[in-house]
Short mmCIF file of C-alpha atoms in Angstrom, two decimals:
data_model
loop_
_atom_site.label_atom_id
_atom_site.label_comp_id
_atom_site.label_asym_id
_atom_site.label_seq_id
_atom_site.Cartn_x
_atom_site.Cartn_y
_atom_site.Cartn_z
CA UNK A 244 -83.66 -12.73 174.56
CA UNK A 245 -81.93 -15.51 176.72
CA UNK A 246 -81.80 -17.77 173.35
CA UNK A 247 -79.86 -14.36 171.69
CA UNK A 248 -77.64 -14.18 174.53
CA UNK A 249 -76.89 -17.91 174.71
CA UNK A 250 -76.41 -17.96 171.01
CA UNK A 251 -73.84 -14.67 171.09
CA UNK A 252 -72.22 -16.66 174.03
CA UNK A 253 -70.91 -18.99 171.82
CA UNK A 254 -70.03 -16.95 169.08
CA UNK A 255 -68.51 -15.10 171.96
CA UNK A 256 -66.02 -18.17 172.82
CA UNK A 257 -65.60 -18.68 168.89
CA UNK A 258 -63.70 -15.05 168.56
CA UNK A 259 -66.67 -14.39 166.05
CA UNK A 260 -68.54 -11.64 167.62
CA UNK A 261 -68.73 -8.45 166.43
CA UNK A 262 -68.03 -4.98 168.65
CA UNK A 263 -71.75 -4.17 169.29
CA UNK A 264 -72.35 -7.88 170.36
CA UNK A 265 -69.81 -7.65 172.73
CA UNK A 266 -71.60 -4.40 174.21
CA UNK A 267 -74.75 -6.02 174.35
CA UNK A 268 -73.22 -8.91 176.25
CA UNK A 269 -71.50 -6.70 178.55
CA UNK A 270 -74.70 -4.73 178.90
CA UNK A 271 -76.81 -7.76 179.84
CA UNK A 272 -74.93 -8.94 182.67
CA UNK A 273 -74.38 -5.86 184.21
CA UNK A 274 -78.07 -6.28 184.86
CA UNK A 275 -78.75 -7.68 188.61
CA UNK A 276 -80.89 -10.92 187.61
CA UNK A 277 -79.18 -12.85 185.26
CA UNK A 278 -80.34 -16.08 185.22
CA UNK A 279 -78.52 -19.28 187.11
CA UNK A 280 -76.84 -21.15 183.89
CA UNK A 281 -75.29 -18.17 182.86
CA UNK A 282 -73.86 -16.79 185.77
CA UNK A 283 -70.29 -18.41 185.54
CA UNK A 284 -69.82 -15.72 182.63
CA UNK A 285 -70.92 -13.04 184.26
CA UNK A 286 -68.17 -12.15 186.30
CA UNK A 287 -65.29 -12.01 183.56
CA UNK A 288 -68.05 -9.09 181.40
CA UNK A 289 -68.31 -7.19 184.97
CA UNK A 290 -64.82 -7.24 185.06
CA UNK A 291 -64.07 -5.76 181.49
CA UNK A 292 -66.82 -3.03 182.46
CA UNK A 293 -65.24 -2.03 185.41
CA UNK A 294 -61.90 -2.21 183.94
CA UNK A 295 -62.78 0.11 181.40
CA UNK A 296 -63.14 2.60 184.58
CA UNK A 297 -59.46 2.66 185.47
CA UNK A 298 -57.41 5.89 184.94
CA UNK A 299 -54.77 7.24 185.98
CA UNK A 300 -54.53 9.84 189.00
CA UNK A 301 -55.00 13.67 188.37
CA UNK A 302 -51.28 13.73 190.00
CA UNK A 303 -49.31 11.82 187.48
CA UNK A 304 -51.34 13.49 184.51
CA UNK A 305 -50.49 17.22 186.20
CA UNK A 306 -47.26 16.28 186.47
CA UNK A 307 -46.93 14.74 182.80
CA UNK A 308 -48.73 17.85 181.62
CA UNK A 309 -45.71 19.93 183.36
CA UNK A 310 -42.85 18.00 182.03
CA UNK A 311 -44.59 18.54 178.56
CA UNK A 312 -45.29 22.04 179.15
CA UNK A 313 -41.47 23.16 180.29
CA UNK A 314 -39.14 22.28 177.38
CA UNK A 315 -41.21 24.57 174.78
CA UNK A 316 -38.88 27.62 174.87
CA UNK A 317 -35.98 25.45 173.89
CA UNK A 318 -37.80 23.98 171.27
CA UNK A 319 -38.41 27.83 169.64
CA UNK A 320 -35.00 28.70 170.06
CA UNK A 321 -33.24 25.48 168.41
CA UNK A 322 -33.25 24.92 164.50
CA UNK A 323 -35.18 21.90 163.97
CA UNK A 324 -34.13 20.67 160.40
CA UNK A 325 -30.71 19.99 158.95
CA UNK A 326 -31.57 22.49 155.89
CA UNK A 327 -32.32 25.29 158.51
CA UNK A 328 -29.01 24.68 159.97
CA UNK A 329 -27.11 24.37 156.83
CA UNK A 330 -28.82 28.12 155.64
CA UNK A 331 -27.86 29.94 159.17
CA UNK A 332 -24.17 28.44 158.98
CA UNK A 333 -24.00 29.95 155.48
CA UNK A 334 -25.86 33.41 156.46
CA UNK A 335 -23.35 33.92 158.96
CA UNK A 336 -20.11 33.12 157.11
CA UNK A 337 -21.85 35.56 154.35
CA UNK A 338 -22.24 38.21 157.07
CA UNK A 339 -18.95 37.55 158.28
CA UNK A 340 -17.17 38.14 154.86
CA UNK A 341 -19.37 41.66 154.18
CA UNK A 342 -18.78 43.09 156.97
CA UNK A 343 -15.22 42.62 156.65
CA UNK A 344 -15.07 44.05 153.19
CA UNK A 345 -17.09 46.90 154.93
CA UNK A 346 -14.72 47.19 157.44
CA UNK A 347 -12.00 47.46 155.09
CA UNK A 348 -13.43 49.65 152.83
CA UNK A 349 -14.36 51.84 155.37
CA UNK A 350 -11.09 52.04 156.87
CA UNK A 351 -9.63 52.98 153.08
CA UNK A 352 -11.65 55.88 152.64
CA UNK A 353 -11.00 57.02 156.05
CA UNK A 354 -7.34 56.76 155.85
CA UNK A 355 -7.70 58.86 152.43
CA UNK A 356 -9.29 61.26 154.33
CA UNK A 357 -7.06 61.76 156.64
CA UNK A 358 -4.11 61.72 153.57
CA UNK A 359 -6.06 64.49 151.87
CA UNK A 360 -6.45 66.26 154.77
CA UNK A 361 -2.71 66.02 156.21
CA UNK A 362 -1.58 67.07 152.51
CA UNK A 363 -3.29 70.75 153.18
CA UNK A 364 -2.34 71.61 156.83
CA UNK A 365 0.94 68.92 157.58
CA UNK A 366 3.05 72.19 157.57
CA UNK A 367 0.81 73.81 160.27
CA UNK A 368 0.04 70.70 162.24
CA UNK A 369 3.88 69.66 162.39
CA UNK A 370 4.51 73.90 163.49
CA UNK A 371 1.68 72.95 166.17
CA UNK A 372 3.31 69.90 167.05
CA UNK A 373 7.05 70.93 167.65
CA UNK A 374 6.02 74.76 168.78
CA UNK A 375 8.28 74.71 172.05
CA UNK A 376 6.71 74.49 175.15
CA UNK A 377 8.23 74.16 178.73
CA UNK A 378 6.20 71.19 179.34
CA UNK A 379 5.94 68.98 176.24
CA UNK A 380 2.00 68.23 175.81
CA UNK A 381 2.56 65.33 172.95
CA UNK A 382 4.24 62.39 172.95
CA UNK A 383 7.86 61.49 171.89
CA UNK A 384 6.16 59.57 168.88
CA UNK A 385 3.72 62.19 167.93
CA UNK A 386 6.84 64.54 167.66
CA UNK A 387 9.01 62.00 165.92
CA UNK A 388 5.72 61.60 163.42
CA UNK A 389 5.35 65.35 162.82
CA UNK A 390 8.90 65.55 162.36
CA UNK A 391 8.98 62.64 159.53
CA UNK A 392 5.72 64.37 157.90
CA UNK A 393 8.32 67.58 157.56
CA UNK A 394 10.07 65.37 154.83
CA UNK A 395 7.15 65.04 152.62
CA UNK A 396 7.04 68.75 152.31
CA UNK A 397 8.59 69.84 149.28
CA UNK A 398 9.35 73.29 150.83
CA UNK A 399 10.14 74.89 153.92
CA UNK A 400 9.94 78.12 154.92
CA UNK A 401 12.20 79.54 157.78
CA UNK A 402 9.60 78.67 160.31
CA UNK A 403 9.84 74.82 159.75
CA UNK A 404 13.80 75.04 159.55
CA UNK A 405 13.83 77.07 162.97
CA UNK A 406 11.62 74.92 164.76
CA UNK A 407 13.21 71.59 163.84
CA UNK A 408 16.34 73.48 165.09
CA UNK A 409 14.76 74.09 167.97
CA UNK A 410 13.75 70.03 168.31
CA UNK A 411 17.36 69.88 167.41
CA UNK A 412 18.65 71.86 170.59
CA UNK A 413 16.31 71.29 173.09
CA UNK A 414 13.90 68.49 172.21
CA UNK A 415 13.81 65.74 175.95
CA UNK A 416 13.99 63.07 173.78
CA UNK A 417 16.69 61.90 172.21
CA UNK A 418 15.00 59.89 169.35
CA UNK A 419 13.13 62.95 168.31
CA UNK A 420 16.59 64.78 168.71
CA UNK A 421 17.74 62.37 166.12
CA UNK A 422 14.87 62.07 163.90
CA UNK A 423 15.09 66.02 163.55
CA UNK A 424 18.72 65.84 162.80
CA UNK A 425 17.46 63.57 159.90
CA UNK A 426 14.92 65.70 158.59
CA UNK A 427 17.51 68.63 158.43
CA UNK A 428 19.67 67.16 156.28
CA UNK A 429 17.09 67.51 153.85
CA UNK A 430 17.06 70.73 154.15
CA UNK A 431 20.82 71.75 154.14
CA UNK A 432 20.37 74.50 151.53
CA UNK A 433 17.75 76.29 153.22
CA UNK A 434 19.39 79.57 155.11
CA UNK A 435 20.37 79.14 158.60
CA UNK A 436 20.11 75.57 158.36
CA UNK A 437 24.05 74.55 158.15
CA UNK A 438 24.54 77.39 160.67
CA UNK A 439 21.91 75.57 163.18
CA UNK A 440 23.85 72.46 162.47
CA UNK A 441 27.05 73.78 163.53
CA UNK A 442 25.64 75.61 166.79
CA UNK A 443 23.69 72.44 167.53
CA UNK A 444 27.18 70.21 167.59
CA UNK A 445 28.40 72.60 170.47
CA UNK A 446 25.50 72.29 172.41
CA UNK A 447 24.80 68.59 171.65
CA UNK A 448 25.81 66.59 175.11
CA UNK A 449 24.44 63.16 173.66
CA UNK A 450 26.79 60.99 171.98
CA UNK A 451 24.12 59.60 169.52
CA UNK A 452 23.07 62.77 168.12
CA UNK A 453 26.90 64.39 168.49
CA UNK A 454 27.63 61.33 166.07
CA UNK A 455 25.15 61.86 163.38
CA UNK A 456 25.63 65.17 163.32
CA UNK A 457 29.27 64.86 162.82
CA UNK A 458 27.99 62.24 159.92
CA UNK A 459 25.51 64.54 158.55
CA UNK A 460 28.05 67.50 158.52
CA UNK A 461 30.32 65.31 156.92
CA UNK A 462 27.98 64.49 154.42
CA UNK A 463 26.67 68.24 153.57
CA UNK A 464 30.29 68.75 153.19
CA UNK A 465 30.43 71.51 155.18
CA UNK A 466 33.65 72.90 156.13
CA UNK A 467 33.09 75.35 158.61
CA UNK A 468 32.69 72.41 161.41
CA UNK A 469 36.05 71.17 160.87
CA UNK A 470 36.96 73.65 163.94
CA UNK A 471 33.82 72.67 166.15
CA UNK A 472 34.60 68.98 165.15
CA UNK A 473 38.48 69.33 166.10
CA UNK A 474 37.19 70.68 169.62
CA UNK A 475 35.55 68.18 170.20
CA UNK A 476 37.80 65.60 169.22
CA UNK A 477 40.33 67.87 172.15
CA UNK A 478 37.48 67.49 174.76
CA UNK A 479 38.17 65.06 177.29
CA UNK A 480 34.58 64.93 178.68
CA UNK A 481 33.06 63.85 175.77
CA UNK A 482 32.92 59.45 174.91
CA UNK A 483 36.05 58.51 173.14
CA UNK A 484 33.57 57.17 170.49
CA UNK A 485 32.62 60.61 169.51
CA UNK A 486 36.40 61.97 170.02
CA UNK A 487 36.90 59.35 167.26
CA UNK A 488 34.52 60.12 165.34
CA UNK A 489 34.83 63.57 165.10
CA UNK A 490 38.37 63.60 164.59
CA UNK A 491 37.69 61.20 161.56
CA UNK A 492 34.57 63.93 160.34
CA UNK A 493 37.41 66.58 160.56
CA UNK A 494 40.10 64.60 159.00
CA UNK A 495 37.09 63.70 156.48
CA UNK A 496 36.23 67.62 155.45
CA UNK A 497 40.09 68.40 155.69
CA UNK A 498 41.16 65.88 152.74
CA UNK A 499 38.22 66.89 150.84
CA UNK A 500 39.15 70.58 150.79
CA UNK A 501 42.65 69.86 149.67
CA UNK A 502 41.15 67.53 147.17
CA UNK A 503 40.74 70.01 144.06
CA UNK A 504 36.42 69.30 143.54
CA UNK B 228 -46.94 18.61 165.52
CA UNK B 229 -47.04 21.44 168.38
CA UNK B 230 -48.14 20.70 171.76
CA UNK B 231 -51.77 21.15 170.86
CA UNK B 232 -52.01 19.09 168.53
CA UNK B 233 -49.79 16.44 170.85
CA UNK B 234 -52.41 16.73 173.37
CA UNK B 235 -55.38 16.49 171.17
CA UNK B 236 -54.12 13.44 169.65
CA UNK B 237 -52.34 11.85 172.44
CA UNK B 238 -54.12 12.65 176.19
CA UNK B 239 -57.47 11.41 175.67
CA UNK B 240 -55.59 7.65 174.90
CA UNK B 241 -53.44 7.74 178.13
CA UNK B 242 -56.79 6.14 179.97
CA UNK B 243 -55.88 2.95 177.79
CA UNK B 244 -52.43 2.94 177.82
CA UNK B 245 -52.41 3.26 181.41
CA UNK B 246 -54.37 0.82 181.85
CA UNK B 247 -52.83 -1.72 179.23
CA UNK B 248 -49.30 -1.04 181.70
CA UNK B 249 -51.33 -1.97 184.61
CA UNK B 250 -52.52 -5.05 183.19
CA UNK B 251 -49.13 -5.60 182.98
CA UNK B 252 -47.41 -4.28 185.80
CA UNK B 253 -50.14 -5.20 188.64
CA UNK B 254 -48.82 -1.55 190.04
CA UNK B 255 -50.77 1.49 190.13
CA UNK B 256 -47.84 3.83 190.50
CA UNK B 257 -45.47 1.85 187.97
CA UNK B 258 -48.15 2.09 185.64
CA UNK B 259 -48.12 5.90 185.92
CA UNK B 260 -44.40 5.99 185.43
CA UNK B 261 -44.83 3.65 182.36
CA UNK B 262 -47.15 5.69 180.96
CA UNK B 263 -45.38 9.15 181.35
CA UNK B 264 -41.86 7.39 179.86
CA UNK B 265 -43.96 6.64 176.75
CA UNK B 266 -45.85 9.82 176.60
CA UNK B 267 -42.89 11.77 177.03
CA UNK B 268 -40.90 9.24 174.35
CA UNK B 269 -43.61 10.43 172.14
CA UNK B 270 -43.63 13.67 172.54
CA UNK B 271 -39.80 13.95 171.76
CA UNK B 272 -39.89 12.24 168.93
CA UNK B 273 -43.04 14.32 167.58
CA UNK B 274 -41.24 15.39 164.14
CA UNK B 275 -41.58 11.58 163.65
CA UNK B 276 -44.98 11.03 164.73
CA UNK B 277 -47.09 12.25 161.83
CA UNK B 278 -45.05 9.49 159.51
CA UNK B 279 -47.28 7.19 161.15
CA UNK B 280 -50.15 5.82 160.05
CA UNK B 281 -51.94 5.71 163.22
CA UNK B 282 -50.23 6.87 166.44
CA UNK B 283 -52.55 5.42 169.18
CA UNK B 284 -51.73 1.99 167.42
CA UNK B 285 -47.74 3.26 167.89
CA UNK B 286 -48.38 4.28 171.46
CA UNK B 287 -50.04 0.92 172.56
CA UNK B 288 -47.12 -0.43 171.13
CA UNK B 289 -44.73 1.46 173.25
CA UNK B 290 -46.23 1.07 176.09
CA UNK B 291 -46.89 -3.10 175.53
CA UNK B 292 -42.75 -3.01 174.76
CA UNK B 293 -41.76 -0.72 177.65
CA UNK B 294 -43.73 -2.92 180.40
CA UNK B 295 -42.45 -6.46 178.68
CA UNK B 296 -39.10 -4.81 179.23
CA UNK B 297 -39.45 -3.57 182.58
CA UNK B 298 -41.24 -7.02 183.40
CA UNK B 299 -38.34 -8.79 181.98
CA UNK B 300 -35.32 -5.94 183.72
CA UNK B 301 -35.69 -6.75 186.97
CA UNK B 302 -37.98 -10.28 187.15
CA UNK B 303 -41.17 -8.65 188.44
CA UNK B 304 -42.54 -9.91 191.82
CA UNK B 305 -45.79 -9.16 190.64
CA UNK B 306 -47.01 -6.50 193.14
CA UNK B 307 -51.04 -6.19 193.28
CA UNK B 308 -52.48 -3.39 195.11
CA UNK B 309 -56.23 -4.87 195.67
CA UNK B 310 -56.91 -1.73 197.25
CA UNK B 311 -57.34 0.13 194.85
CA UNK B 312 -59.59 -2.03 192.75
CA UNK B 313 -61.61 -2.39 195.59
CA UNK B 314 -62.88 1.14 195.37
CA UNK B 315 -62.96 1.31 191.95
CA UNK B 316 -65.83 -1.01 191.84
CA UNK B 317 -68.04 -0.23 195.19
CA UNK B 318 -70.72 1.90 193.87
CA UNK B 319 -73.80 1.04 195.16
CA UNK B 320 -73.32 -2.45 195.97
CA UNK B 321 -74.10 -4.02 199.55
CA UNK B 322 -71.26 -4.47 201.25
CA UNK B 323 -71.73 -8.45 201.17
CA UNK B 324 -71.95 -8.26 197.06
CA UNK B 325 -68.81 -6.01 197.27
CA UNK B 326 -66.80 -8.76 199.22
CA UNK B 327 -67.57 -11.19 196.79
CA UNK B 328 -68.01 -8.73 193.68
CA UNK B 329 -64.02 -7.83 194.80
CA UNK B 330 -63.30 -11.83 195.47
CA UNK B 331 -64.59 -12.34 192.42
CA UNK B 332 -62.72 -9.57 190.89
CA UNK B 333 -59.77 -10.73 191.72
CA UNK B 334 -59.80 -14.14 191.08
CA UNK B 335 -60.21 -13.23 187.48
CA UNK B 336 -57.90 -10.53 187.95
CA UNK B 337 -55.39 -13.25 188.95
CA UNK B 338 -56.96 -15.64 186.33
CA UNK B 339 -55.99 -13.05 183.71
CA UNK B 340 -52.80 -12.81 184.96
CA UNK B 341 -51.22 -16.16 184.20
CA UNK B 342 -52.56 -15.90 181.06
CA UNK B 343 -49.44 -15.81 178.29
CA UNK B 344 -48.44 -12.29 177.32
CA UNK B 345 -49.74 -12.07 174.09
CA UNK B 346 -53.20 -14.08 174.74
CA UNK B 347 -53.64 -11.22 177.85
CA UNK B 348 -53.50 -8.45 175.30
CA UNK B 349 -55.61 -9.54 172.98
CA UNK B 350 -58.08 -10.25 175.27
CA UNK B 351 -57.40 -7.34 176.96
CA UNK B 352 -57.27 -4.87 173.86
CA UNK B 353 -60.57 -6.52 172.45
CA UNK B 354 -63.01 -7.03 176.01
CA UNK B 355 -61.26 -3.95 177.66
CA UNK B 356 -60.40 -1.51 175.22
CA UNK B 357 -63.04 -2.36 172.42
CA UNK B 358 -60.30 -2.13 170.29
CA UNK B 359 -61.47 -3.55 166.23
CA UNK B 360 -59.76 -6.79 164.83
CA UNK B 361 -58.20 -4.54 162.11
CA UNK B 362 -56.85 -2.03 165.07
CA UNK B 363 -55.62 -4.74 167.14
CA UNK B 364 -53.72 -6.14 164.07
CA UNK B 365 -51.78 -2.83 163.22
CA UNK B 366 -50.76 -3.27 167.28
CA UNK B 367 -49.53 -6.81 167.37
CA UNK B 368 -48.42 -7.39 163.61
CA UNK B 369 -50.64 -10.60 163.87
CA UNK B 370 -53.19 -11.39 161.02
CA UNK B 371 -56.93 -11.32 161.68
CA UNK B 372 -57.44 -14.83 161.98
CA UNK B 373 -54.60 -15.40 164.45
CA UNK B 374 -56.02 -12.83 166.14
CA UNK B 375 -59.58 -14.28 166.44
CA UNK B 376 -57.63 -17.45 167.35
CA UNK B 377 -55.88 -16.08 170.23
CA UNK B 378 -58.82 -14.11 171.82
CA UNK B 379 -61.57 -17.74 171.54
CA UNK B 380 -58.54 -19.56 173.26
CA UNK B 381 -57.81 -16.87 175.84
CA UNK B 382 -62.25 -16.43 176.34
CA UNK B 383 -62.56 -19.73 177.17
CA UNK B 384 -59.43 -19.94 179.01
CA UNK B 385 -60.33 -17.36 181.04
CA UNK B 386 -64.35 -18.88 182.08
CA UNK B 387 -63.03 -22.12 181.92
CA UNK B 388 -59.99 -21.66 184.71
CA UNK B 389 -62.89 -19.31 186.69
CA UNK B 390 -65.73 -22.01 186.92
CA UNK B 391 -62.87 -24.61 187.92
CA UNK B 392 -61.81 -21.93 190.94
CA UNK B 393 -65.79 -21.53 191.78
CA UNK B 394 -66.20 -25.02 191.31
CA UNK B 395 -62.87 -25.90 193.90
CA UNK B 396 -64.36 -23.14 196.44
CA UNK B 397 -67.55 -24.28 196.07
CA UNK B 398 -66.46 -28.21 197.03
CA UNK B 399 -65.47 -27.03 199.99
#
């Protein structure tokens, strides 16, 4: 046994012993008698044993354990490879582009809708519109609309005629005023309508709508405003613009009836 | 590789590699911060880890690098705490055999530790850790035979500086 140990000793020193030898030796001189010669090598084998006892405290491995455990929610959330990345950029520009052709598409249909839709009842809605009330519940625009969507019909009954009149006369806005002047002039053949016109310029305080009247009756050629127009050209109250303007109308319808048509 | 399989593979090593940074260090607690930079070095860099042939091997590598660096950052005063290897080795010994068990102890503790850095790991990865020739060569880079070089030199290095010591105390 001693002859063994003294024999792995030196194969020990040599670097030529093998794992288990290296146990045993450690093994025998953890052992309490170990004989006088070979104690000088005892100590550095009870060192490597107790060495191999060393760890480290519960604390630091808790607290390693905790730094490992927090970050794993991130790690879910984040896309770990390049590929992955490179697909969800590409998903989401694809998404993008759909739904804006959806969008679109959508909002084509629904605007045919509401075409097909207008087509059947624009005469009512614009009569529901413009019907006169002491306090206007639309808007200036929503009247100026309705009274634009009057133009796409391709006839009018008296109603319509009366109540763009009516706009005409007595509409708060002047723009709407105007746009209904407009929309008459499409409609100068329709009874009552040249009549309105000529009623309208002697009620008409605004010199806007006095002026495009004036142009509109000029333009309808009609001949029974030359009177109405010469008044007003007389009246001092009204902007010398319109005084102007309406003497030129006048002047305008005059020549043109003395002109043989 | 998840966490599980981190902590399969990895924990039950971070006995050696803690105490390959002590060896080291000569510092309990710089040890344990040694140890947690490399574990948690590891475990960031997981998506790498399985391109490796043999992760412990990696890991004792770390952990040799980080503690040369650290050694090297800020010139060590090499800090012992004999404290603590005191308890470590007071099981049932009379308290006369612990004195000189722990004198003992740490002469060769101190022996070890002028030893040159590469002859210390050897000898420690081979007497400490039981580590094979073939594992300690994947860990250093050196060949076999160097290796077996290194470790006789640093053996008899080692008895060889302790019987002088013994021999010094005992003359007087």
């Amino acid at each position: 046994m001693k002859q063994d140990i003294d024999k792995l000793l030196e194969k020990y020193y040599e670097g030529e012993t093998s794992l288990a030898e290296e146990k045993q030796l450690r093994n025998f001189f953890q052992q309490d008698d170990i004989p006088a010669h070979l104690q000088q090598h005892a100590e550095q084998f009870r060192y490597f044993a107790n060495a191999r006892n060393q760890h480290p405290s519960a604390a630091s491995i808790n607290q390693l354990a905790n730094k490992l455990n927090v970050p794993e929610p991130v790690r879910v959330i984040s896309l770990t490879s390049w590929s992955l990345r490179l697909v969800a950029s590409v998903a989401l520009l694809i998404i993008g582009f759909a739904g804006g052709l959806l969008y679109n598409q959508w909002r084509s249909t629904q605007a045919d809708v509401n075409v097909a839709a207008g087509n059947g009842t624009s005469s009512l809605e614009i009569k529901k519109v413009l019907a006169y009330e002491p306090q206007p519940k639309t808007s200036a625009s929503e009247r100026i609309q309705a009274v634009n969507q009057s133009s796409e019909l391709t006839q009018a009954d008296q109603e319509i005629t009366q109540l763009l009149l009516n706009t005409l006369n007595f509409d708060a806005n002047v723009n709407v005023r105007l746009a209904a002047c407009q929309a008459l002039t499409r409609f100068e053949n329709e009874p009552g309508v040249r009549d309105g016109l000529i009623q309208s310029l002697k009620i008409q305080t605004d010199p806007n709508v006095q002026i495009t009247l004036i142009d509109v009756l000029v333009t309808i050629k009609e001949k029974r405003a030359v009177a109405e127009m010469q008044r007003l050209a007389q009246n001092q109250q009204a902007l010398e613009a319109v005084r102007l303007k309406a003497e030129e109308g006048a002047n305008n319808l005059i020549h043109d009836k003395k002109t043989p048509s | 590789m998840d966490l599980q399989a981190f902590k399969q593979r990895i924990l039950p090593v971070q006995g050696r590699l803690f105490r390959l940074a002590q060896l080291f260090l000569r510092n309990r607690e710089e040890a344990e911060d040694a140890l947690q930079d490399v574990l948690l070095r590891l475990w960031t860099n997981r998506q790498q880890l399985d391109a490796y042939h043999s992760v412990e091997a990696l890991a004792v590598q770390m952990t040799k690098n980080l503690c040369l660096d650290k050694l090297k950052a800020h010139n060590k005063r090499k800090m012992s705490d004999d404290a603590e290897l005191l308890g470590v080795q007071s099981d049932g010994v009379s308290p006369y055999q612990q004195v000189e068990f722990a004198d003992s102890a740490d002469l060769i503790r101190n022996l070890i530790d002028t030893m040159p850095d590469q002859q210390k790991l050897i000898l420690h990865l081979r007497d400490v850790e039981e580590y094979s020739f073939e594992e300690i060569e994947q860990i250093t880079g050196l060949s076999v035979n160097n290796i077996r070089v290194i470790l006789s030199r640093a053996r008899q290095r080692l008895r060889d500086n302790y019987v002088k010591a013994n021999d010094y105390e005992a003359g007087h």
